[in-house]
mmCIF file of C-alpha atoms and ligand atoms in Angstrom:
data_model
loop_
_atom_site.group_PDB
_atom_site.id
_atom_site.type_symbol
_atom_site.label_atom_id
_atom_site.label_comp_id
_atom_site.label_asym_id
_atom_site.label_seq_id
_atom_site.Cartn_x
_atom_site.Cartn_y
_atom_site.Cartn_z
ATOM 1 C CA UNK Q 4 117.428 85.838 52.332
ATOM 2 C CA UNK Q 5 121.441 84.957 53.032
ATOM 3 C CA UNK Q 6 121.781 86.837 57.094
ATOM 4 C CA UNK Q 7 124.614 86.257 58.711
ATOM 5 C CA UNK Q 8 123.290 87.706 62.178
ATOM 6 C CA UNK Q 9 120.045 86.415 63.136
ATOM 7 C CA UNK Q 10 119.694 87.354 66.902
ATOM 8 C CA UNK Q 11 116.230 85.954 66.952
ATOM 9 C CA UNK Q 12 117.220 82.595 67.375
ATOM 10 C CA UNK Q 13 118.494 83.145 70.570
ATOM 11 C CA UNK Q 14 114.445 83.443 71.688
ATOM 12 C CA UNK Q 15 112.984 81.415 69.632
ATOM 13 C CA UNK Q 16 111.838 78.943 72.973
ATOM 14 C CA UNK Q 17 111.119 80.117 76.641
ATOM 15 C CA UNK Q 18 114.066 77.986 77.841
ATOM 16 C CA UNK Q 19 116.121 79.361 75.925
ATOM 17 C CA UNK Q 20 115.405 82.984 76.110
ATOM 18 C CA UNK Q 21 115.615 82.114 80.897
ATOM 19 C CA UNK Q 22 119.083 80.603 80.017
ATOM 20 C CA UNK Q 23 120.571 83.424 78.744
ATOM 21 C CA UNK Q 24 118.172 86.629 80.103
ATOM 22 C CA UNK Q 25 121.035 88.693 81.472
ATOM 23 C CA UNK Q 26 119.154 90.042 84.378
ATOM 24 C CA UNK Q 27 116.367 88.183 86.535
ATOM 25 C CA UNK Q 28 114.761 89.523 90.258
ATOM 26 C CA UNK Q 29 115.143 87.807 93.324
ATOM 27 C CA UNK Q 30 113.148 88.011 96.201
ATOM 28 C CA UNK Q 31 116.321 88.865 97.853
ATOM 29 C CA UNK Q 32 117.258 91.936 96.196
ATOM 30 C CA UNK Q 33 114.457 93.527 97.698
ATOM 31 C CA UNK Q 34 113.717 96.355 101.199
ATOM 32 C CA UNK Q 35 110.246 96.749 102.080
ATOM 33 C CA UNK Q 36 109.245 100.375 103.811
ATOM 34 C CA UNK Q 37 106.934 100.521 105.885
ATOM 35 C CA UNK Q 38 104.589 102.993 107.538
ATOM 36 C CA UNK Q 39 104.246 103.071 111.214
ATOM 37 C CA UNK Q 40 101.361 104.822 113.451
ATOM 38 C CA UNK Q 41 101.192 105.259 116.980
ATOM 39 C CA UNK Q 42 98.255 103.286 118.530
ATOM 40 C CA UNK Q 43 97.072 99.733 118.887
ATOM 41 C CA UNK Q 44 95.472 97.981 116.283
ATOM 42 C CA UNK Q 45 95.668 100.323 113.500
ATOM 43 C CA UNK Q 46 95.659 99.249 110.475
ATOM 44 C CA UNK Q 47 94.586 102.556 107.275
ATOM 45 C CA UNK Q 48 95.198 101.677 103.805
ATOM 46 C CA UNK Q 49 96.273 104.592 102.745
ATOM 47 C CA UNK Q 50 94.563 106.145 99.710
ATOM 48 C CA UNK Q 51 96.627 106.479 96.875
ATOM 49 C CA UNK Q 52 99.060 103.224 97.406
ATOM 50 C CA UNK Q 53 96.160 100.434 97.418
ATOM 51 C CA UNK Q 54 97.472 97.550 99.727
ATOM 52 C CA UNK Q 55 100.363 99.982 102.029
ATOM 53 C CA UNK Q 56 98.900 100.194 105.074
ATOM 54 C CA UNK Q 57 100.542 102.762 108.251
ATOM 55 C CA UNK Q 58 100.344 100.566 110.696
ATOM 56 C CA UNK Q 59 100.464 101.308 115.058
ATOM 57 C CA UNK Q 60 103.338 98.057 116.020
ATOM 58 C CA UNK Q 61 101.634 95.647 116.958
ATOM 59 C CA UNK Q 62 100.456 95.244 113.309
ATOM 60 C CA UNK Q 63 103.021 96.674 111.933
ATOM 61 C CA UNK Q 64 104.585 93.149 114.021
ATOM 62 C CA UNK Q 65 102.256 90.992 112.373
ATOM 63 C CA UNK Q 66 103.208 92.828 108.908
ATOM 64 C CA UNK Q 67 106.627 91.826 109.029
ATOM 65 C CA UNK Q 68 105.956 87.988 110.158
ATOM 66 C CA UNK Q 69 104.443 87.694 107.478
ATOM 67 C CA UNK Q 70 106.861 89.252 104.634
ATOM 68 C CA UNK Q 71 109.920 86.932 106.703
ATOM 69 C CA UNK Q 72 107.440 83.889 105.998
ATOM 70 C CA UNK Q 73 108.056 84.729 101.857
ATOM 71 C CA UNK Q 74 111.476 85.712 101.840
ATOM 72 C CA UNK Q 75 111.139 89.470 102.658
ATOM 73 C CA UNK Q 76 114.772 89.817 104.905
ATOM 74 C CA UNK Q 77 115.251 93.941 104.970
ATOM 75 C CA UNK Q 78 112.818 96.474 105.951
ATOM 76 C CA UNK Q 79 112.933 100.294 105.846
ATOM 77 C CA UNK Q 80 110.123 101.751 108.461
ATOM 78 C CA UNK Q 81 109.451 105.038 108.412
ATOM 79 C CA UNK Q 82 107.108 106.867 111.363
ATOM 80 C CA UNK Q 83 104.390 109.209 111.746
ATOM 81 C CA UNK Q 84 103.739 110.888 114.205
ATOM 82 C CA UNK Q 85 101.222 113.447 115.218
ATOM 83 C CA UNK Q 86 101.794 117.148 114.844
ATOM 84 C CA UNK Q 87 102.030 117.628 118.601
ATOM 85 C CA UNK Q 88 104.963 115.502 118.808
ATOM 86 C CA UNK Q 89 106.428 117.796 116.166
ATOM 87 C CA UNK Q 90 109.085 120.866 116.834
ATOM 88 C CA UNK Q 91 110.961 122.629 115.015
ATOM 89 C CA UNK Q 92 114.005 121.331 116.050
ATOM 90 C CA UNK Q 93 112.417 117.549 115.532
ATOM 91 C CA UNK Q 94 113.269 116.138 118.886
ATOM 92 C CA UNK Q 95 111.440 113.416 118.931
ATOM 93 C CA UNK Q 96 113.347 112.095 116.284
ATOM 94 C CA UNK Q 97 116.018 110.996 119.042
ATOM 95 C CA UNK Q 98 113.988 110.821 122.831
ATOM 96 C CA UNK Q 99 114.037 107.838 124.398
ATOM 97 C CA UNK Q 100 110.718 106.160 124.725
ATOM 98 C CA UNK Q 101 109.816 107.183 121.646
ATOM 99 C CA UNK Q 102 107.372 105.138 118.919
ATOM 100 C CA UNK Q 103 109.984 105.082 116.250
ATOM 101 C CA UNK Q 104 112.711 103.604 118.719
ATOM 102 C CA UNK Q 105 110.805 101.773 121.157
ATOM 103 C CA UNK Q 106 109.451 99.754 116.683
ATOM 104 C CA UNK Q 107 113.431 99.387 115.601
ATOM 105 C CA UNK Q 108 114.125 97.700 118.859
ATOM 106 C CA UNK Q 109 110.823 95.129 118.604
ATOM 107 C CA UNK Q 110 111.492 94.196 115.107
ATOM 108 C CA UNK Q 111 115.109 93.303 116.046
ATOM 109 C CA UNK Q 112 114.301 91.915 119.388
ATOM 110 C CA UNK Q 113 111.308 89.199 117.563
ATOM 111 C CA UNK Q 114 112.960 89.044 113.728
ATOM 112 C CA UNK Q 115 116.677 89.155 114.665
ATOM 113 C CA UNK Q 116 117.556 87.753 110.911
ATOM 114 C CA UNK Q 117 115.951 90.603 109.654
ATOM 115 C CA UNK Q 118 118.174 93.525 108.874
ATOM 116 C CA UNK Q 119 116.430 96.886 109.713
ATOM 117 C CA UNK Q 120 117.595 100.299 107.614
ATOM 118 C CA UNK Q 121 116.223 103.372 109.399
ATOM 119 C CA UNK Q 122 115.191 106.796 108.241
ATOM 120 C CA UNK Q 123 117.103 109.358 109.324
ATOM 121 C CA UNK Q 124 115.969 113.132 108.203
ATOM 122 C CA UNK Q 125 114.225 115.594 110.347
ATOM 123 C CA UNK Q 126 111.414 116.168 108.005
ATOM 124 C CA UNK Q 127 108.843 113.204 110.135
ATOM 125 C CA UNK Q 128 109.438 114.669 113.288
ATOM 126 C CA UNK Q 129 109.707 119.006 112.197
ATOM 127 C CA UNK Q 130 106.931 120.954 112.070
ATOM 128 C CA UNK Q 131 108.010 122.862 109.556
ATOM 129 C CA UNK Q 132 107.937 120.159 107.653
ATOM 130 C CA UNK Q 133 111.927 120.073 106.415
ATOM 131 C CA UNK Q 134 114.213 118.112 106.725
ATOM 132 C CA UNK Q 135 116.620 120.452 108.459
ATOM 133 C CA UNK Q 136 116.275 123.237 111.019
ATOM 134 C CA UNK Q 137 114.089 125.495 109.698
ATOM 135 C CA UNK Q 138 115.365 129.468 109.633
ATOM 136 C CA UNK Q 139 113.558 132.566 108.526
ATOM 137 C CA UNK Q 140 112.563 130.027 105.832
ATOM 138 C CA UNK Q 141 115.917 128.882 105.203
ATOM 139 C CA UNK Q 142 117.164 125.509 105.303
ATOM 140 C CA UNK Q 143 120.187 125.342 107.870
ATOM 141 C CA UNK Q 144 122.469 122.434 106.707
ATOM 142 C CA UNK Q 145 125.395 122.935 109.620
ATOM 143 C CA UNK Q 146 122.802 123.175 112.361
ATOM 144 C CA UNK Q 147 120.882 119.739 111.235
ATOM 145 C CA UNK Q 148 123.684 117.697 111.335
ATOM 146 C CA UNK Q 149 123.913 117.841 115.044
ATOM 147 C CA UNK Q 150 120.050 116.561 115.843
ATOM 148 C CA UNK Q 151 120.697 113.781 112.604
ATOM 149 C CA UNK Q 152 123.864 112.203 114.642
ATOM 150 C CA UNK Q 153 121.597 112.174 117.427
ATOM 151 C CA UNK Q 154 118.914 110.070 116.146
ATOM 152 C CA UNK Q 155 121.319 108.708 113.946
ATOM 153 C CA UNK Q 156 123.364 106.511 117.183
ATOM 154 C CA UNK Q 157 119.656 106.426 119.226
ATOM 155 C CA UNK Q 158 118.451 104.343 116.483
ATOM 156 C CA UNK Q 159 121.778 102.286 116.342
ATOM 157 C CA UNK Q 160 121.593 101.569 119.787
ATOM 158 C CA UNK Q 161 117.819 100.556 118.996
ATOM 159 C CA UNK Q 162 118.793 97.870 117.048
ATOM 160 C CA UNK Q 163 119.316 99.759 113.269
ATOM 161 C CA UNK Q 164 121.851 97.752 111.245
ATOM 162 C CA UNK Q 165 121.798 100.452 108.433
ATOM 163 C CA UNK Q 166 120.488 104.621 108.643
ATOM 164 C CA UNK Q 167 119.518 106.116 106.266
ATOM 165 C CA UNK Q 168 119.899 109.812 106.031
ATOM 166 C CA UNK Q 169 117.423 111.046 103.361
ATOM 167 C CA UNK Q 170 117.629 113.913 104.276
ATOM 168 C CA UNK Q 171 120.289 116.088 101.540
ATOM 169 C CA UNK Q 172 122.502 118.500 103.760
ATOM 170 C CA UNK Q 173 125.165 118.429 102.801
ATOM 171 C CA UNK Q 174 128.390 116.434 105.054
ATOM 172 C CA UNK Q 175 125.575 114.171 106.619
ATOM 173 C CA UNK Q 176 127.310 111.272 105.710
ATOM 174 C CA UNK Q 177 130.771 111.860 106.587
ATOM 175 C CA UNK Q 178 128.969 113.110 110.469
ATOM 176 C CA UNK Q 179 126.942 110.295 111.007
ATOM 177 C CA UNK Q 180 130.552 108.251 110.711
ATOM 178 C CA UNK Q 181 131.964 109.980 113.075
ATOM 179 C CA UNK Q 182 128.537 109.903 115.521
ATOM 180 C CA UNK Q 183 128.552 106.637 115.089
ATOM 181 C CA UNK Q 184 132.254 105.623 115.630
ATOM 182 C CA UNK Q 185 132.467 107.040 118.519
ATOM 183 C CA UNK Q 186 129.361 105.969 120.190
ATOM 184 C CA UNK Q 187 130.774 102.944 119.616
ATOM 185 C CA UNK Q 188 128.740 101.644 116.358
ATOM 186 C CA UNK Q 189 131.505 100.894 114.025
ATOM 187 C CA UNK Q 190 129.277 98.130 112.049
ATOM 188 C CA UNK Q 191 126.564 100.343 111.745
ATOM 189 C CA UNK Q 192 126.297 101.098 108.033
ATOM 190 C CA UNK Q 193 125.367 104.016 106.261
ATOM 191 C CA UNK Q 194 122.676 103.303 102.667
ATOM 192 C CA UNK Q 195 122.740 106.628 101.729
ATOM 193 C CA UNK Q 196 120.513 109.084 100.039
ATOM 194 C CA UNK Q 197 123.204 109.837 97.368
ATOM 195 C CA UNK Q 198 120.766 111.140 94.076
ATOM 196 C CA UNK Q 199 117.868 112.486 95.770
ATOM 197 C CA UNK Q 200 115.997 114.880 93.585
ATOM 198 C CA UNK Q 201 113.256 117.058 94.517
ATOM 199 C CA UNK Q 202 110.991 114.889 92.266
ATOM 200 C CA UNK Q 203 107.025 114.841 92.368
ATOM 201 C CA UNK Q 204 106.690 111.332 92.582
ATOM 202 C CA UNK Q 205 107.095 111.680 96.831
ATOM 203 C CA UNK Q 206 103.414 112.700 96.658
ATOM 204 C CA UNK Q 207 101.565 110.027 98.101
ATOM 205 C CA UNK Q 208 104.556 109.242 100.824
ATOM 206 C CA UNK Q 209 103.277 112.307 101.710
ATOM 207 C CA UNK Q 210 99.986 112.410 102.435
ATOM 208 C CA UNK Q 211 100.825 108.273 104.431
ATOM 209 C CA UNK Q 212 102.945 110.573 106.867
ATOM 210 C CA UNK Q 213 101.915 113.930 106.542
ATOM 211 C CA UNK Q 214 104.949 114.439 105.994
ATOM 212 C CA UNK Q 215 105.209 117.671 103.491
ATOM 213 C CA UNK Q 216 106.695 121.118 103.685
ATOM 214 C CA UNK Q 217 104.353 123.486 105.610
ATOM 215 C CA UNK Q 218 105.761 126.271 103.426
ATOM 216 C CA UNK Q 219 107.992 125.720 99.700
ATOM 217 C CA UNK Q 220 109.391 122.971 98.651
ATOM 218 C CA UNK Q 221 112.396 120.843 98.704
ATOM 219 C CA UNK Q 222 114.941 122.172 95.986
ATOM 220 C CA UNK Q 223 117.083 124.327 98.098
ATOM 221 C CA UNK Q 224 118.119 120.681 99.310
ATOM 222 C CA UNK Q 225 116.922 117.761 97.071
ATOM 223 C CA UNK Q 226 118.591 117.763 93.742
ATOM 224 C CA UNK Q 227 117.546 119.388 90.316
ATOM 225 C CA UNK Q 228 115.694 116.984 87.802
ATOM 226 C CA UNK Q 229 117.568 118.218 85.159
ATOM 227 C CA UNK Q 230 121.084 117.031 86.827
ATOM 228 C CA UNK Q 231 123.508 114.020 85.935
ATOM 229 C CA UNK Q 232 126.933 115.017 86.930
ATOM 230 C CA UNK Q 233 126.103 116.698 89.851
ATOM 231 C CA UNK Q 234 124.933 112.819 90.711
ATOM 232 C CA UNK Q 235 128.636 112.004 90.451
ATOM 233 C CA UNK Q 236 129.677 114.546 92.548
ATOM 234 C CA UNK Q 237 127.167 113.619 95.043
ATOM 235 C CA UNK Q 238 128.431 110.405 94.742
ATOM 236 C CA UNK Q 239 132.138 110.467 95.099
ATOM 237 C CA UNK Q 240 131.189 112.917 98.087
ATOM 238 C CA UNK Q 241 129.351 109.830 99.922
ATOM 239 C CA UNK Q 242 131.974 107.767 98.687
ATOM 240 C CA UNK Q 243 134.505 109.855 100.141
ATOM 241 C CA UNK Q 244 132.160 110.550 103.483
ATOM 242 C CA UNK Q 245 132.539 106.587 103.436
ATOM 243 C CA UNK Q 246 128.894 105.160 102.688
ATOM 244 C CA UNK Q 247 128.797 101.368 102.461
ATOM 245 C CA UNK Q 248 126.188 101.826 99.911
ATOM 246 C CA UNK Q 249 124.578 104.267 96.858
ATOM 247 C CA UNK Q 250 121.413 105.592 96.659
ATOM 248 C CA UNK Q 251 119.741 106.519 93.438
ATOM 249 C CA UNK Q 252 115.966 108.330 93.978
ATOM 250 C CA UNK Q 253 113.480 108.478 92.563
ATOM 251 C CA UNK Q 254 114.263 104.827 90.103
ATOM 252 C CA UNK Q 255 111.999 104.580 87.279
ATOM 253 C CA UNK Q 256 113.016 108.515 85.732
ATOM 254 C CA UNK Q 257 116.986 107.892 86.759
ATOM 255 C CA UNK Q 258 117.724 105.295 85.358
ATOM 256 C CA UNK Q 259 120.601 106.328 83.701
ATOM 257 C CA UNK Q 260 121.795 107.849 86.623
ATOM 258 C CA UNK Q 261 121.982 103.959 88.789
ATOM 259 C CA UNK Q 262 123.571 102.950 85.600
ATOM 260 C CA UNK Q 263 126.113 106.031 85.752
ATOM 261 C CA UNK Q 264 125.949 105.610 90.303
ATOM 262 C CA UNK Q 265 127.066 101.895 89.245
ATOM 263 C CA UNK Q 266 129.815 102.496 86.443
ATOM 264 C CA UNK Q 267 131.473 104.660 88.554
ATOM 265 C CA UNK Q 268 131.552 103.529 92.316
ATOM 266 C CA UNK Q 269 132.383 100.346 93.525
ATOM 267 C CA UNK Q 270 129.465 99.849 96.364
ATOM 268 C CA UNK Q 271 126.914 98.640 95.905
ATOM 269 C CA UNK Q 272 123.835 100.351 94.267
ATOM 270 C CA UNK Q 273 120.448 101.534 96.266
ATOM 271 C CA UNK Q 274 117.195 102.573 94.130
ATOM 272 C CA UNK Q 275 114.165 103.655 95.557
ATOM 273 C CA UNK Q 276 110.725 102.429 93.731
ATOM 274 C CA UNK Q 277 109.033 105.809 95.416
ATOM 275 C CA UNK Q 278 105.417 105.761 96.255
ATOM 276 C CA UNK Q 279 104.403 107.803 92.842
ATOM 277 C CA UNK Q 280 105.734 105.025 90.617
ATOM 278 C CA UNK Q 281 103.856 102.918 92.902
ATOM 279 C CA UNK Q 282 100.404 104.722 92.510
ATOM 280 C CA UNK Q 283 100.855 105.337 88.773
ATOM 281 C CA UNK Q 284 100.796 102.153 87.896
ATOM 282 C CA UNK Q 285 97.527 100.392 90.888
ATOM 283 C CA UNK Q 286 95.783 103.010 89.017
ATOM 284 C CA UNK Q 287 96.313 102.200 85.417
ATOM 285 C CA UNK Q 288 95.969 99.173 86.742
ATOM 286 C CA UNK Q 289 92.684 99.504 88.722
ATOM 287 C CA UNK Q 290 91.083 101.536 85.433
ATOM 288 C CA UNK Q 291 92.493 98.051 83.078
ATOM 289 C CA UNK Q 292 94.370 100.078 81.304
ATOM 290 C CA UNK Q 293 97.306 98.380 81.748
ATOM 291 C CA UNK Q 294 98.426 94.917 82.898
ATOM 292 C CA UNK Q 295 99.920 95.127 87.169
ATOM 293 C CA UNK Q 296 101.591 92.651 87.100
ATOM 294 C CA UNK Q 297 103.431 92.572 84.346
ATOM 295 C CA UNK Q 298 103.786 96.198 84.367
ATOM 296 C CA UNK Q 299 105.367 95.453 88.186
ATOM 297 C CA UNK Q 300 107.572 92.759 86.719
ATOM 298 C CA UNK Q 301 109.344 94.782 84.228
ATOM 299 C CA UNK Q 302 109.714 98.342 85.922
ATOM 300 C CA UNK Q 303 111.503 95.790 88.534
ATOM 301 C CA UNK Q 304 113.361 94.027 86.076
ATOM 302 C CA UNK Q 305 114.199 97.842 83.857
ATOM 303 C CA UNK Q 306 115.569 99.108 87.676
ATOM 304 C CA UNK Q 307 118.089 95.913 88.720
ATOM 305 C CA UNK Q 308 118.955 96.041 84.680
ATOM 306 C CA UNK Q 309 120.476 99.414 84.948
ATOM 307 C CA UNK Q 310 122.551 98.621 88.109
ATOM 308 C CA UNK Q 311 120.805 98.945 91.345
ATOM 309 C CA UNK Q 312 121.531 95.833 93.618
ATOM 310 C CA UNK Q 313 118.590 96.640 95.628
ATOM 311 C CA UNK Q 314 115.449 97.832 95.389
ATOM 312 C CA UNK Q 315 112.943 99.976 97.992
ATOM 313 C CA UNK Q 316 110.317 98.933 96.687
ATOM 314 C CA UNK Q 317 105.724 99.124 97.527
ATOM 315 C CA UNK Q 318 106.026 96.086 95.405
ATOM 316 C CA UNK Q 319 107.985 94.037 97.477
ATOM 317 C CA UNK Q 320 105.724 92.280 98.869
ATOM 318 C CA UNK Q 321 103.600 91.502 96.287
ATOM 319 C CA UNK Q 322 106.561 90.504 94.232
ATOM 320 C CA UNK Q 323 107.327 87.423 96.871
ATOM 321 C CA UNK Q 324 104.213 85.940 97.056
ATOM 322 C CA UNK Q 325 103.723 85.707 93.686
ATOM 323 C CA UNK Q 326 107.599 83.864 93.458
ATOM 324 C CA UNK Q 327 106.245 82.276 96.279
ATOM 325 C CA UNK Q 328 103.382 80.661 93.879
ATOM 326 C CA UNK Q 329 105.582 79.990 90.826
HETATM 327 C C1 PBG G 18 111.832 112.250 103.173
HETATM 328 C C2 PBG G 18 111.480 111.392 102.609
HETATM 329 C C3 PBG G 18 110.902 111.057 101.480
HETATM 330 C C4 PBG G 18 110.556 109.978 101.255
HETATM 331 C C5 PBG G 18 111.103 109.200 101.429
HETATM 332 N N1 PBG G 18 111.858 110.077 102.981
HETATM 333 C C6 PBG G 18 109.492 112.696 100.877
HETATM 334 C C7 PBG G 18 110.178 113.623 101.005
HETATM 335 O O1 PBG G 18 111.431 113.792 100.452
HETATM 336 O O2 PBG G 18 109.452 114.719 100.636
HETATM 337 C C8 PBG G 18 110.146 109.469 99.571
HETATM 338 C C9 PBG G 18 109.760 108.224 99.573
HETATM 339 C C10 PBG G 18 108.369 107.492 98.440
HETATM 340 O O3 PBG G 18 108.082 108.568 97.636
HETATM 341 O O4 PBG G 18 107.787 106.796 98.356
HETATM 342 N N2 PBG G 18 113.001 112.397 104.001
#
């Protein structure tokens, strides 16, 4: 057969395939999410997320020490609060001495070189389980912003390197930038959850934090999975409001959105490989239906290939251990 083009030539040996790989993953690409709970010496595995634990602060510090040893240097802790700490306005979120703020300070004190991305949203602190203040069944936007502002400043003060608003209120990136600057935290960055979709893939996370909405859903603030152009609008606003990084969440069903943001904005793009995406891989692997390790690597690679520079993933530690062994 006379064939001018034979793309298979470039695939004929492993060395060649490695050399020509357009995308590769490194441990430094990852941010590892962590779940913080009250108490001491507690490590409670999350049912739907094998190998992921809710940790008391002492255990969290041990976990971070292990991760740092493996080369993971960036973390995104999330707090899980008992119901008695929750109220309508999420006041625990900026109370000096709160579990989360103490943990941020302890993490930075023990590991000065890590990069800490802290969560800004009302849901872990809210008795309504929503990301904003609720009045008559409506999630209020402008009334929520000052609380997010106080929360972000308190986190910056505790030692956060980046605050990461995951709430999807309008105007919050600009509001947080002003609040941080006014308090003197001009170097504290903002990782914006720019295109955060109202997704069923968050199920295991809400179980982990007991943060499911007490009524309704999050569709009046999180984006409709049907929409692509709207993600560009959200990105434009976050960009203009001075976000330092733009995030897409979830990752796997939203690779087109990651690609769009990467092509249109000159900021690093992050993607959140969320709890449900992790749970699906683990469940199928446990049943022996897929090779969990290979599927993990393929999924992470696809997120990077789509255009994400940074990946928040529960797989970070497993990936780092694999790399360390290799
Ligand atoms: C809420 C928040 C959620 C996640 C991170 N921050 C869930 C939600 O919006 O209900 C989900 C992360 C995951 O599923 O891994 N502020």
